[in-house]
Amino acid sequence: MNKEEELLKSHISRHNLKVTKERSAVLRAFLASARHITAEELYRKMKDENSSVGLATIYRTLNLFCESGLAEQRQFGDGQARYELVYNVSHHDHLICQECKRIIEFQNEEIEVLQEKVAKKNHFKIFSHKLELYGLCSDCSKVQAETK
Amino acid sequence: MNKEEELLKSHISRHNLKVTKERSAVLRAFLASARHITAEELYRKMKDENSSVGLATIYRTLNLFCESGLAEQRQFGDGQARYELVYNVSHHDHLICQECKRIIEFQNEEIEVLQEKVAKKNHFKIFSHKLELYGLCSDCSKVQAETK
DNA sequence: ATGATTATGATAATGAATTGCATTTAGTCT
DNA sequence: AGACTAAATGCAATTCATTATCATAATCAT
Ligand SMILES: [Mn+2]
Ligand SMILES: [Mn+2]
Ligand SMILES: [Zn+2]
Ligand SMILES: [Zn+2]
């Protein structure tokens, strides 16, 4: 049993929930898929692999992952929630290419410190934050330069 | 005719659109309302002031404002788009109180510079960004401290 | 194994936002 | 001013992601 499975099961037992084959299957598929996956994408992926779990259950299970601290939901502005593993993954923010939809992760401790400074100045207590940089990745910048 | 009206009318004529009483009314109401208003809120406000414009037109007009560079849309995670005047308003980011929903604006040039640095390191070209700090404002922190 | 409780799948419902369409309006050209 | 054309409006219908409902099935403590 891997760390992620352990975390989920501990959350499940702590809340009088039940371990089901669907939940295990969704966890397996989730851990095996690319970061920042949508519910619909995960649903299709599982269907393609002949392990069909209802879409409603995918949504329910992804929410469960978030409640357990295993995953977090992201909104990158395209109207679909994306989910990513955050357990045993260090905090990071995102660069989002508006052309190819690529998502690049980055960490910047200086920015984090400055955020706290801003909060302090405003007597504000930060619980979470969202920093997203939208634009063009290097590949797409090149293409655009060539085209014109 | 104020600056905002001028900007909008210039966009309108440049795109062979038309100045209508509805658009003028929405602009007036928008400029007179609090920052970060939702379409629904603006709709209600106008209805209350006996200047009823259809909700679809409110949406269409707010989109027009965004296209003209007068306003920008924000998503603060509650599932409803908010709009704010950005013409002749300097760039800023937001602190959002999860308790009372208050929105505090701040500017931090250091963070902006660091964002560019991150982008450069990743050969990324930034077109826009979103920095939101979620938590408790000073008032709500106080209440929470007293309650427990 | 039983039984209480939780989970699932299928489908309906929700809610913000957009769209189609018949009608109205704005702006331009006589 | 009147006529014409393109654009705008209101209303209802539609879309799309997500959640809720509910009958049935599965889990798990006893
Ligand atoms: Mn990430
Ligand atoms: Mn603002
Ligand atoms: Zn790209
Ligand atoms: Zn507050």
Short mmCIF file of C-alpha atoms (C1' of nucleotides) and ligand atoms in Angstrom, two decimals:
data_model
loop_
_atom_site.label_atom_id
_atom_site.label_comp_id
_atom_site.label_asym_id
_atom_site.label_seq_id
_atom_site.Cartn_x
_atom_site.Cartn_y
_atom_site.Cartn_z
CA MET A 1 0.00 0.00 0.00
CA ASN A 2 1.56 3.27 -1.09
CA LYS A 3 1.61 6.52 0.86
CA GLU A 4 -1.29 8.01 -1.05
CA GLU A 5 -3.47 4.99 -0.47
CA GLU A 6 -2.59 5.10 3.20
CA LEU A 7 -3.52 8.75 3.49
CA LEU A 8 -6.86 8.19 1.79
CA LYS A 9 -7.68 5.13 3.89
CA SER A 10 -6.84 6.95 7.07
CA HIS A 11 -9.19 9.75 6.05
CA ILE A 12 -11.85 7.20 5.14
CA SER A 13 -11.72 5.38 8.44
CA ARG A 14 -11.52 8.61 10.42
CA HIS A 15 -14.79 9.70 8.83
CA ASN A 16 -16.67 6.41 8.87
CA LEU A 17 -16.56 6.13 5.14
CA LYS A 18 -15.97 2.99 3.16
CA VAL A 19 -13.21 1.67 0.96
CA THR A 20 -14.76 0.67 -2.35
CA LYS A 21 -13.35 -0.78 -5.53
CA GLU A 22 -14.48 2.37 -7.34
CA ARG A 23 -12.48 4.60 -5.01
CA SER A 24 -9.44 2.40 -5.35
CA ALA A 25 -9.77 2.38 -9.11
CA VAL A 26 -10.11 6.16 -9.28
CA LEU A 27 -7.08 6.58 -7.04
CA ARG A 28 -5.02 4.25 -9.20
CA ALA A 29 -6.04 6.06 -12.38
CA PHE A 30 -5.51 9.46 -10.81
CA LEU A 31 -2.00 8.62 -9.64
CA ALA A 32 -1.18 7.21 -13.06
CA SER A 33 -2.39 10.22 -15.00
CA ALA A 34 -0.86 13.54 -15.92
CA ARG A 35 -1.02 16.37 -13.42
CA HIS A 36 -3.90 18.87 -13.66
CA ILE A 37 -6.43 16.42 -15.04
CA THR A 38 -10.14 17.22 -15.30
CA ALA A 39 -12.94 14.97 -14.03
CA GLU A 40 -14.08 14.36 -17.58
CA GLU A 41 -10.57 13.43 -18.73
CA LEU A 42 -10.16 10.98 -15.89
CA TYR A 43 -13.58 9.53 -16.69
CA ARG A 44 -12.65 8.97 -20.34
CA LYS A 45 -9.25 7.55 -19.45
CA MET A 46 -10.82 5.01 -17.11
CA LYS A 47 -13.52 4.15 -19.59
CA ASP A 48 -10.87 3.54 -22.24
CA GLU A 49 -9.12 1.21 -19.86
CA ASN A 50 -12.35 -0.74 -19.32
CA SER A 51 -12.68 0.30 -15.72
CA SER A 52 -15.82 2.32 -16.10
CA VAL A 53 -16.88 4.23 -13.03
CA GLY A 54 -19.76 6.70 -13.31
CA LEU A 55 -18.90 10.33 -13.89
CA ALA A 56 -20.77 11.34 -10.73
CA THR A 57 -18.56 9.01 -8.74
CA ILE A 58 -15.46 10.48 -10.35
CA TYR A 59 -16.58 13.90 -9.16
CA ARG A 60 -17.45 12.58 -5.72
CA THR A 61 -14.13 10.79 -5.42
CA LEU A 62 -12.05 13.74 -6.58
CA ASN A 63 -13.81 15.84 -3.95
CA LEU A 64 -12.97 13.17 -1.42
CA PHE A 65 -9.32 13.34 -2.46
CA CYS A 66 -9.39 17.08 -1.85
CA GLU A 67 -11.00 16.69 1.56
CA SER A 68 -8.37 14.15 2.56
CA GLY A 69 -5.53 16.46 1.59
CA LEU A 70 -4.39 14.17 -1.20
CA ALA A 71 -5.34 16.49 -4.04
CA GLU A 72 -6.26 20.05 -4.73
CA GLN A 73 -8.60 21.60 -7.22
CA ARG A 74 -7.36 24.25 -9.62
CA GLN A 75 -9.23 26.63 -11.89
CA PHE A 76 -7.17 27.81 -14.83
CA GLY A 77 -9.92 29.86 -16.39
CA ASP A 78 -11.27 27.43 -18.98
CA GLY A 79 -14.37 26.60 -16.96
CA GLN A 80 -13.31 23.12 -15.98
CA ALA A 81 -11.84 22.23 -12.61
CA ARG A 82 -8.51 20.45 -12.69
CA TYR A 83 -7.12 18.24 -9.97
CA GLU A 84 -3.57 17.54 -8.96
CA LEU A 85 -1.83 15.44 -6.36
CA VAL A 86 -0.44 17.65 -3.60
CA TYR A 87 0.40 15.06 -0.96
CA ASN A 88 4.19 14.81 -0.67
CA VAL A 89 4.46 17.39 -3.43
CA SER A 90 5.97 20.75 -2.59
CA HIS A 91 3.97 23.90 -3.08
CA HIS A 92 4.20 25.60 -6.44
CA ASP A 93 2.40 28.02 -8.72
CA HIS A 94 1.66 27.89 -12.45
CA LEU A 95 2.51 29.31 -15.83
CA ILE A 96 -0.29 28.57 -18.31
CA CYS A 97 0.26 28.72 -22.07
CA GLN A 98 -2.86 30.13 -23.67
CA GLU A 99 -1.90 28.58 -27.01
CA CYS A 100 -1.03 24.93 -26.32
CA LYS A 101 -2.54 24.82 -22.82
CA ARG A 102 0.73 23.53 -21.40
CA ILE A 103 1.05 24.08 -17.66
CA ILE A 104 4.48 24.79 -16.20
CA GLU A 105 5.01 24.63 -12.48
CA PHE A 106 7.37 26.89 -10.61
CA GLN A 107 8.42 27.69 -7.09
CA ASN A 108 9.53 31.09 -5.90
CA GLU A 109 10.16 31.57 -2.24
CA GLU A 110 10.76 35.31 -2.62
CA ILE A 111 7.25 35.83 -3.95
CA GLU A 112 5.79 33.77 -1.13
CA VAL A 113 7.59 35.95 1.41
CA LEU A 114 6.37 39.13 -0.26
CA GLN A 115 2.80 37.81 -0.21
CA GLU A 116 3.04 37.41 3.54
CA LYS A 117 4.41 40.91 3.76
CA VAL A 118 1.43 42.27 1.83
CA ALA A 119 -0.91 40.33 4.09
CA LYS A 120 0.74 41.67 7.22
CA LYS A 121 0.52 45.24 5.98
CA ASN A 122 -3.22 44.72 5.48
CA HIS A 123 -3.75 42.86 8.76
CA PHE A 124 -4.85 39.91 6.71
CA LYS A 125 -4.37 36.23 7.51
CA ILE A 126 -3.64 34.16 4.40
CA PHE A 127 -4.99 30.61 4.21
CA SER A 128 -4.27 29.97 0.57
CA HIS A 129 -3.25 31.81 -2.53
CA LYS A 130 -3.35 31.57 -6.26
CA LEU A 131 -0.66 32.86 -8.57
CA GLU A 132 -1.05 32.14 -12.25
CA LEU A 133 0.91 33.63 -15.10
CA TYR A 134 -0.88 33.44 -18.45
CA GLY A 135 0.83 33.83 -21.78
CA LEU A 136 2.93 31.89 -24.27
CA CYS A 137 5.39 29.11 -23.61
CA SER A 138 8.73 29.13 -25.42
CA ASP A 139 7.53 26.77 -28.19
CA CYS A 140 4.44 28.83 -28.92
CA SER A 141 6.37 32.11 -28.82
CA LYS A 142 8.69 30.72 -31.49
CA VAL A 143 5.83 29.65 -33.73
CA GLN A 144 4.25 33.04 -33.39
CA ALA A 145 7.49 34.81 -34.25
CA GLU A 146 7.94 32.64 -37.37
CA THR A 147 4.37 33.07 -38.58
CA LYS A 148 4.38 36.84 -38.79
CA MET B 1 -18.86 63.11 -21.83
CA ASN B 2 -16.45 61.48 -19.41
CA LYS B 3 -13.31 59.56 -20.29
CA GLU B 4 -14.98 56.18 -19.89
CA GLU B 5 -17.83 57.10 -22.18
CA GLU B 6 -15.35 58.40 -24.72
CA LEU B 7 -13.36 55.16 -24.64
CA LEU B 8 -16.47 53.07 -25.09
CA LYS B 9 -17.80 55.22 -27.93
CA SER B 10 -14.49 55.12 -29.72
CA HIS B 11 -14.54 51.32 -29.49
CA ILE B 12 -18.13 51.28 -30.68
CA SER B 13 -17.51 53.43 -33.75
CA ARG B 14 -14.28 51.61 -34.55
CA HIS B 15 -16.23 48.34 -34.73
CA ASN B 16 -19.37 49.62 -36.46
CA LEU B 17 -21.46 49.04 -33.39
CA LYS B 18 -24.19 51.29 -32.08
CA VAL B 19 -24.67 53.55 -29.13
CA THR B 20 -27.91 52.54 -27.46
CA LYS B 21 -29.75 53.82 -24.42
CA GLU B 22 -29.28 50.41 -22.83
CA ARG B 23 -25.50 50.57 -23.23
CA SER B 24 -25.42 54.09 -21.85
CA ALA B 25 -27.58 53.08 -18.92
CA VAL B 26 -25.41 50.05 -18.12
CA LEU B 27 -22.27 52.18 -18.31
CA ARG B 28 -23.76 54.77 -15.96
CA ALA B 29 -24.83 52.11 -13.48
CA PHE B 30 -21.50 50.30 -13.75
CA LEU B 31 -19.49 53.44 -13.06
CA ALA B 32 -21.74 54.29 -10.14
CA SER B 33 -21.48 50.89 -8.49
CA ALA B 34 -18.97 49.25 -6.20
CA ARG B 35 -15.91 47.62 -7.72
CA HIS B 36 -16.04 43.87 -8.46
CA ILE B 37 -19.76 43.73 -9.20
CA THR B 38 -21.45 40.69 -10.72
CA ALA B 39 -23.78 40.78 -13.72
CA GLU B 40 -26.67 39.74 -11.54
CA GLU B 41 -25.91 42.44 -8.97
CA LEU B 42 -25.79 45.09 -11.65
CA TYR B 43 -29.04 43.77 -13.09
CA ARG B 44 -30.80 43.99 -9.71
CA LYS B 45 -29.35 47.43 -9.00
CA MET B 46 -30.64 48.78 -12.32
CA LYS B 47 -34.00 47.14 -11.86
CA ASP B 48 -34.31 48.72 -8.44
CA GLU B 49 -33.59 52.07 -10.01
CA ASN B 50 -36.36 51.53 -12.55
CA SER B 51 -33.99 51.34 -15.46
CA SER B 52 -34.62 47.73 -16.35
CA VAL B 53 -32.38 46.28 -19.01
CA GLY B 54 -32.55 42.54 -19.73
CA LEU B 55 -30.01 40.33 -17.99
CA ALA B 56 -28.71 39.04 -21.33
CA THR B 57 -27.97 42.60 -22.34
CA ILE B 58 -26.15 43.19 -19.07
CA TYR B 59 -23.92 40.22 -19.88
CA ARG B 60 -23.46 41.35 -23.47
CA THR B 61 -22.64 44.87 -22.38
CA LEU B 62 -20.16 43.84 -19.69
CA ASN B 63 -18.40 41.73 -22.31
CA LEU B 64 -18.34 44.76 -24.55
CA PHE B 65 -16.76 46.78 -21.75
CA CYS B 66 -14.05 44.13 -21.45
CA GLU B 67 -13.41 44.10 -25.19
CA SER B 68 -13.07 47.86 -25.21
CA GLY B 69 -10.52 47.82 -22.43
CA LEU B 70 -12.80 49.64 -20.03
CA ALA B 71 -13.34 46.72 -17.67
CA GLU B 72 -11.90 43.36 -16.79
CA GLN B 73 -13.50 40.18 -15.60
CA ARG B 74 -12.38 38.55 -12.38
CA GLN B 75 -13.07 35.10 -10.96
CA PHE B 76 -12.71 34.95 -7.20
CA GLY B 77 -13.73 31.35 -6.87
CA ASP B 78 -17.40 31.72 -5.99
CA GLY B 79 -18.59 30.73 -9.45
CA GLN B 80 -19.73 34.17 -10.52
CA ALA B 81 -17.72 36.50 -12.72
CA ARG B 82 -17.08 39.94 -11.31
CA TYR B 83 -16.31 43.02 -13.32
CA GLU B 84 -14.26 46.05 -12.46
CA LEU B 85 -13.27 49.26 -14.16
CA VAL B 86 -9.63 49.14 -15.21
CA TYR B 87 -9.45 52.14 -17.52
CA ASN B 88 -7.34 54.83 -15.85
CA VAL B 89 -6.97 52.54 -12.85
CA SER B 90 -3.52 51.25 -11.99
CA HIS B 91 -2.88 47.52 -11.93
CA HIS B 92 -3.41 45.72 -8.65
CA ASP B 93 -4.05 42.29 -7.19
CA HIS B 94 -6.50 41.11 -4.53
CA LEU B 95 -6.89 39.90 -0.98
CA ILE B 96 -10.21 38.10 -0.56
CA CYS B 97 -11.78 37.53 2.84
CA GLN B 98 -13.45 34.13 2.85
CA GLU B 99 -15.66 35.16 5.76
CA CYS B 100 -17.17 38.55 4.85
CA LYS B 101 -16.26 38.42 1.15
CA ARG B 102 -14.52 41.78 1.40
CA ILE B 103 -12.04 42.39 -1.39
CA ILE B 104 -8.92 44.39 -0.64
CA GLU B 105 -6.75 45.66 -3.48
CA PHE B 106 -3.01 45.94 -3.29
CA GLN B 107 -0.06 46.79 -5.46
CA ASN B 108 3.38 45.28 -5.12
CA GLU B 109 5.95 46.12 -7.71
CA GLU B 110 8.51 43.71 -6.26
CA ILE B 111 6.19 40.76 -6.87
CA GLU B 112 5.52 41.93 -10.42
CA VAL B 113 9.25 42.05 -11.09
CA LEU B 114 9.76 38.58 -9.66
CA GLN B 115 6.96 37.24 -11.86
CA GLU B 116 8.79 38.51 -14.90
CA LYS B 117 11.94 36.88 -13.62
CA VAL B 118 10.14 33.55 -13.29
CA ALA B 119 8.77 33.95 -16.80
CA LYS B 120 12.18 34.72 -18.22
CA LYS B 121 13.71 31.68 -16.55
CA ASN B 122 11.04 29.53 -18.20
CA HIS B 123 11.26 31.29 -21.59
CA PHE B 124 7.66 32.29 -21.10
CA LYS B 125 5.98 35.46 -22.32
CA ILE B 126 3.41 36.77 -19.80
CA PHE B 127 0.27 38.45 -21.14
CA SER B 128 -1.65 38.59 -17.89
CA HIS B 129 -1.52 37.23 -14.41
CA LYS B 130 -3.67 36.52 -11.44
CA LEU B 131 -2.55 36.81 -7.85
CA GLU B 132 -5.15 36.29 -5.19
CA LEU B 133 -4.59 35.86 -1.47
CA TYR B 134 -7.46 34.12 0.31
CA GLY B 135 -8.01 34.22 4.04
CA LEU B 136 -9.41 36.46 6.76
CA CYS B 137 -9.48 40.23 6.89
CA SER B 138 -8.57 41.98 10.14
CA ASP B 139 -12.20 42.32 11.27
CA CYS B 140 -12.98 38.66 10.69
CA SER B 141 -9.74 37.54 12.35
CA LYS B 142 -10.74 39.48 15.46
CA VAL B 143 -14.20 37.93 15.58
CA GLN B 144 -12.70 34.50 15.22
CA ALA B 145 -10.23 35.11 18.03
CA GLU B 146 -13.02 36.33 20.34
CA THR B 147 -15.37 33.47 19.56
CA LYS B 148 -13.05 30.65 20.52
"C1'" DA C 1 -24.37 -14.02 8.06
"C1'" DT C 2 -27.08 -9.97 9.44
"C1'" DG C 3 -28.10 -5.37 9.39
"C1'" DA C 4 -27.10 -0.59 9.54
"C1'" DT C 5 -24.95 2.64 6.88
"C1'" DT C 6 -22.61 4.37 3.10
"C1'" DA C 7 -21.69 4.25 -1.98
"C1'" DT C 8 -22.96 3.85 -6.68
"C1'" DG C 9 -25.03 4.71 -11.30
"C1'" DA C 10 -28.44 6.73 -13.94
"C1'" DT C 11 -30.83 10.56 -14.47
"C1'" DA C 12 -32.73 14.88 -13.19
"C1'" DA C 13 -31.71 19.32 -11.49
"C1'" DT C 14 -28.99 23.40 -10.90
"C1'" DG C 15 -27.04 27.84 -11.98
"C1'" DA C 16 -24.18 30.96 -14.52
"C1'" DA C 17 -23.65 32.31 -18.95
"C1'" DT C 18 -24.72 32.22 -23.92
"C1'" DT C 19 -27.62 31.86 -27.96
"C1'" DG C 20 -31.59 31.94 -31.32
"C1'" DC C 21 -35.01 34.52 -32.98
"C1'" DA C 22 -38.68 37.78 -33.68
"C1'" DT C 23 -38.97 42.55 -33.00
"C1'" DT C 24 -37.04 47.07 -32.25
"C1'" DT C 25 -33.64 50.56 -32.83
"C1'" DA C 26 -29.67 53.27 -34.57
"C1'" DG C 27 -27.35 55.39 -38.00
"C1'" DT C 28 -26.81 56.30 -42.89
"C1'" DC C 29 -28.21 57.45 -47.43
"C1'" DT C 30 -31.46 59.61 -50.31
"C1'" DA D 1 -38.20 63.51 -42.99
"C1'" DG D 2 -38.60 58.75 -44.80
"C1'" DA D 3 -36.52 54.45 -46.07
"C1'" DC D 4 -33.18 51.03 -45.65
"C1'" DT D 5 -29.76 48.00 -43.53
"C1'" DA D 6 -27.16 46.34 -39.93
"C1'" DA D 7 -26.96 45.85 -35.20
"C1'" DA D 8 -29.20 45.44 -30.57
"C1'" DT D 9 -32.73 43.97 -27.48
"C1'" DG D 10 -35.77 40.94 -24.60
"C1'" DC D 11 -37.29 36.67 -23.78
"C1'" DA D 12 -37.00 31.99 -23.78
"C1'" DA D 13 -34.48 28.16 -24.82
"C1'" DT D 14 -29.93 26.09 -24.56
"C1'" DT D 15 -25.42 24.94 -22.98
"C1'" DC D 16 -22.08 23.05 -19.92
"C1'" DA D 17 -19.90 21.69 -15.66
"C1'" DT D 18 -21.20 20.13 -11.51
"C1'" DT D 19 -24.35 18.51 -7.85
"C1'" DA D 20 -28.53 16.31 -6.06
"C1'" DT D 21 -31.94 12.63 -5.94
"C1'" DC D 22 -33.11 8.07 -5.32
"C1'" DA D 23 -33.48 3.20 -5.95
"C1'" DT D 24 -30.28 -0.43 -5.66
"C1'" DA D 25 -25.85 -2.41 -4.32
"C1'" DA D 26 -21.79 -2.87 -1.56
"C1'" DT D 27 -19.13 -2.42 2.75
"C1'" DC D 28 -18.05 -3.62 7.29
"C1'" DA D 29 -18.76 -3.82 12.47
"C1'" DT D 30 -21.18 -6.95 15.21
MN MN E 1 0.50 22.05 -10.32
MN MN E 2 -9.80 45.08 -8.20
ZN ZN E 3 2.43 26.77 -25.57
ZN ZN E 4 -13.67 39.58 6.41
#
